[in-house]
């Protein structure tokens, strides 16, 4: 049985509308990253790390680079505890499409690396930014993923 011409046209229209909606929904998450505030200093906190860990970084005047990404404690966010002689040096990254990725390393007094964290961040509208620390420590049980958010 074949459909009348009007029904076939209507079915084609609805199919095209459906495909268009699916494509629009698939693209939407890709366009959510906003531009950083050029020359601004962002401050915020890590959530779920057991202690209050502050996060700060500065965006270049051109808005293309991130400098001095740092945590205000001597250790990276982890599931075990904090203290000792650890030190986390500030990191730098390139900002592309409103996003950045960098790696931070925690070392002890002898210079030995005891943990690393891959930090990914995404700028949002309203002078905000949010991201994740994925910490890998020498002891796997201390490793984990921790979210953070900042504002300019």
PDB file of N, CA, C and O in Angstrom, residues 5 17 30 38 52 62 73 89-90 94-95 100-101 103 108 117-118 124 131 151:
ATOM      1  N   UNK A   5       0.292  11.352  -1.903  1.00  0.00           N
ATOM      2  CA  UNK A   5       1.398  12.299  -2.058  1.00  0.00           C
ATOM      3  C   UNK A   5       1.509  13.231  -0.851  1.00  0.00           C
ATOM      4  O   UNK A   5       2.601  13.460  -0.334  1.00  0.00           O
ATOM      5  N   UNK A  17      12.688  17.127  10.127  1.00  0.00           N
ATOM      6  CA  UNK A  17      12.625  17.878  11.383  1.00  0.00           C
ATOM      7  C   UNK A  17      13.255  17.086  12.522  1.00  0.00           C
ATOM      8  O   UNK A  17      13.970  17.636  13.363  1.00  0.00           O
ATOM      9  N   UNK A  30      28.895  20.960  22.419  1.00  0.00           N
ATOM     10  CA  UNK A  30      30.168  21.405  21.892  1.00  0.00           C
ATOM     11  C   UNK A  30      30.300  22.920  21.916  1.00  0.00           C
ATOM     12  O   UNK A  30      31.397  23.451  21.930  1.00  0.00           O
ATOM     13  N   UNK A  38      39.768  37.995  29.696  1.00  0.00           N
ATOM     14  CA  UNK A  38      41.170  38.294  29.410  1.00  0.00           C
ATOM     15  C   UNK A  38      41.824  39.029  30.572  1.00  0.00           C
ATOM     16  O   UNK A  38      41.284  40.003  31.082  1.00  0.00           O
ATOM     17  N   UNK A  52      39.278  21.671  52.597  1.00  0.00           N
ATOM     18  CA  UNK A  52      39.066  22.808  51.712  1.00  0.00           C
ATOM     19  C   UNK A  52      40.349  23.073  50.927  1.00  0.00           C
ATOM     20  O   UNK A  52      41.388  23.380  51.508  1.00  0.00           O
ATOM     21  N   UNK A  62      45.769  38.255  26.407  1.00  0.00           N
ATOM     22  CA  UNK A  62      45.235  37.880  25.094  1.00  0.00           C
ATOM     23  C   UNK A  62      44.111  36.845  25.219  1.00  0.00           C
ATOM     24  O   UNK A  62      43.382  36.609  24.263  1.00  0.00           O
ATOM     25  N   UNK A  73      47.249  24.124  48.925  1.00  0.00           N
ATOM     26  CA  UNK A  73      47.793  23.172  49.890  1.00  0.00           C
ATOM     27  C   UNK A  73      49.000  22.496  49.226  1.00  0.00           C
ATOM     28  O   UNK A  73      49.125  22.526  48.004  1.00  0.00           O
ATOM     29  N   UNK A  89      53.937  22.326  42.118  1.00  0.00           N
ATOM     30  CA  UNK A  89      54.335  23.529  41.381  1.00  0.00           C
ATOM     31  C   UNK A  89      53.183  23.997  40.492  1.00  0.00           C
ATOM     32  O   UNK A  89      52.483  23.175  39.922  1.00  0.00           O
ATOM     33  N   UNK A  90      53.025  25.325  40.343  1.00  0.00           N
ATOM     34  CA  UNK A  90      51.966  25.843  39.468  1.00  0.00           C
ATOM     35  C   UNK A  90      52.149  25.363  38.032  1.00  0.00           C
ATOM     36  O   UNK A  90      53.271  25.134  37.582  1.00  0.00           O
ATOM     37  N   UNK A  94      47.547  26.089  27.419  1.00  0.00           N
ATOM     38  CA  UNK A  94      47.012  26.872  26.309  1.00  0.00           C
ATOM     39  C   UNK A  94      45.493  26.754  26.347  1.00  0.00           C
ATOM     40  O   UNK A  94      44.954  25.664  26.576  1.00  0.00           O
ATOM     41  N   UNK A  95      44.799  27.859  26.112  1.00  0.00           N
ATOM     42  CA  UNK A  95      43.331  27.861  26.093  1.00  0.00           C
ATOM     43  C   UNK A  95      42.895  27.799  24.635  1.00  0.00           C
ATOM     44  O   UNK A  95      43.307  28.623  23.820  1.00  0.00           O
ATOM     45  N   UNK A 100      40.894  24.013  28.502  1.00  0.00           N
ATOM     46  CA  UNK A 100      42.322  23.790  28.694  1.00  0.00           C
ATOM     47  C   UNK A 100      42.549  22.458  29.394  1.00  0.00           C
ATOM     48  O   UNK A 100      41.654  21.915  30.043  1.00  0.00           O
ATOM     49  N   UNK A 101      43.760  21.944  29.245  1.00  0.00           N
ATOM     50  CA  UNK A 101      44.199  20.721  29.928  1.00  0.00           C
ATOM     51  C   UNK A 101      45.635  20.942  30.368  1.00  0.00           C
ATOM     52  O   UNK A 101      46.439  21.473  29.602  1.00  0.00           O
ATOM     53  N   UNK A 103      48.866  19.288  33.333  1.00  0.00           N
ATOM     54  CA  UNK A 103      49.254  18.256  34.297  1.00  0.00           C
ATOM     55  C   UNK A 103      50.017  18.913  35.434  1.00  0.00           C
ATOM     56  O   UNK A 103      50.929  19.697  35.202  1.00  0.00           O
ATOM     57  N   UNK A 108      58.104  15.374  46.571  1.00  0.00           N
ATOM     58  CA  UNK A 108      58.548  15.476  47.966  1.00  0.00           C
ATOM     59  C   UNK A 108      59.925  16.136  47.984  1.00  0.00           C
ATOM     60  O   UNK A 108      60.488  16.424  46.921  1.00  0.00           O
ATOM     61  N   UNK A 117      48.307  14.922  38.565  1.00  0.00           N
ATOM     62  CA  UNK A 117      46.876  15.171  38.321  1.00  0.00           C
ATOM     63  C   UNK A 117      46.711  15.787  36.941  1.00  0.00           C
ATOM     64  O   UNK A 117      47.400  16.745  36.599  1.00  0.00           O
ATOM     65  N   UNK A 118      45.807  15.216  36.171  1.00  0.00           N
ATOM     66  CA  UNK A 118      45.434  15.827  34.897  1.00  0.00           C
ATOM     67  C   UNK A 118      44.251  16.737  35.223  1.00  0.00           C
ATOM     68  O   UNK A 118      43.237  16.296  35.757  1.00  0.00           O
ATOM     69  N   UNK A 124      32.846  29.091  31.305  1.00  0.00           N
ATOM     70  CA  UNK A 124      31.395  29.202  31.157  1.00  0.00           C
ATOM     71  C   UNK A 124      31.020  30.670  31.099  1.00  0.00           C
ATOM     72  O   UNK A 124      31.829  31.543  31.400  1.00  0.00           O
ATOM     73  N   UNK A 131      35.918  22.487  36.271  1.00  0.00           N
ATOM     74  CA  UNK A 131      36.731  21.412  35.722  1.00  0.00           C
ATOM     75  C   UNK A 131      36.891  20.251  36.665  1.00  0.00           C
ATOM     76  O   UNK A 131      36.175  20.132  37.665  1.00  0.00           O
ATOM     77  N   UNK A 151      35.627  31.372  39.692  1.00  0.00           N
ATOM     78  CA  UNK A 151      34.997  32.551  39.121  1.00  0.00           C
ATOM     79  C   UNK A 151      36.012  33.682  39.044  1.00  0.00           C
ATOM     80  O   UNK A 151      36.945  33.742  39.844  1.00  0.00           O
TER      81      UNK A 151
END
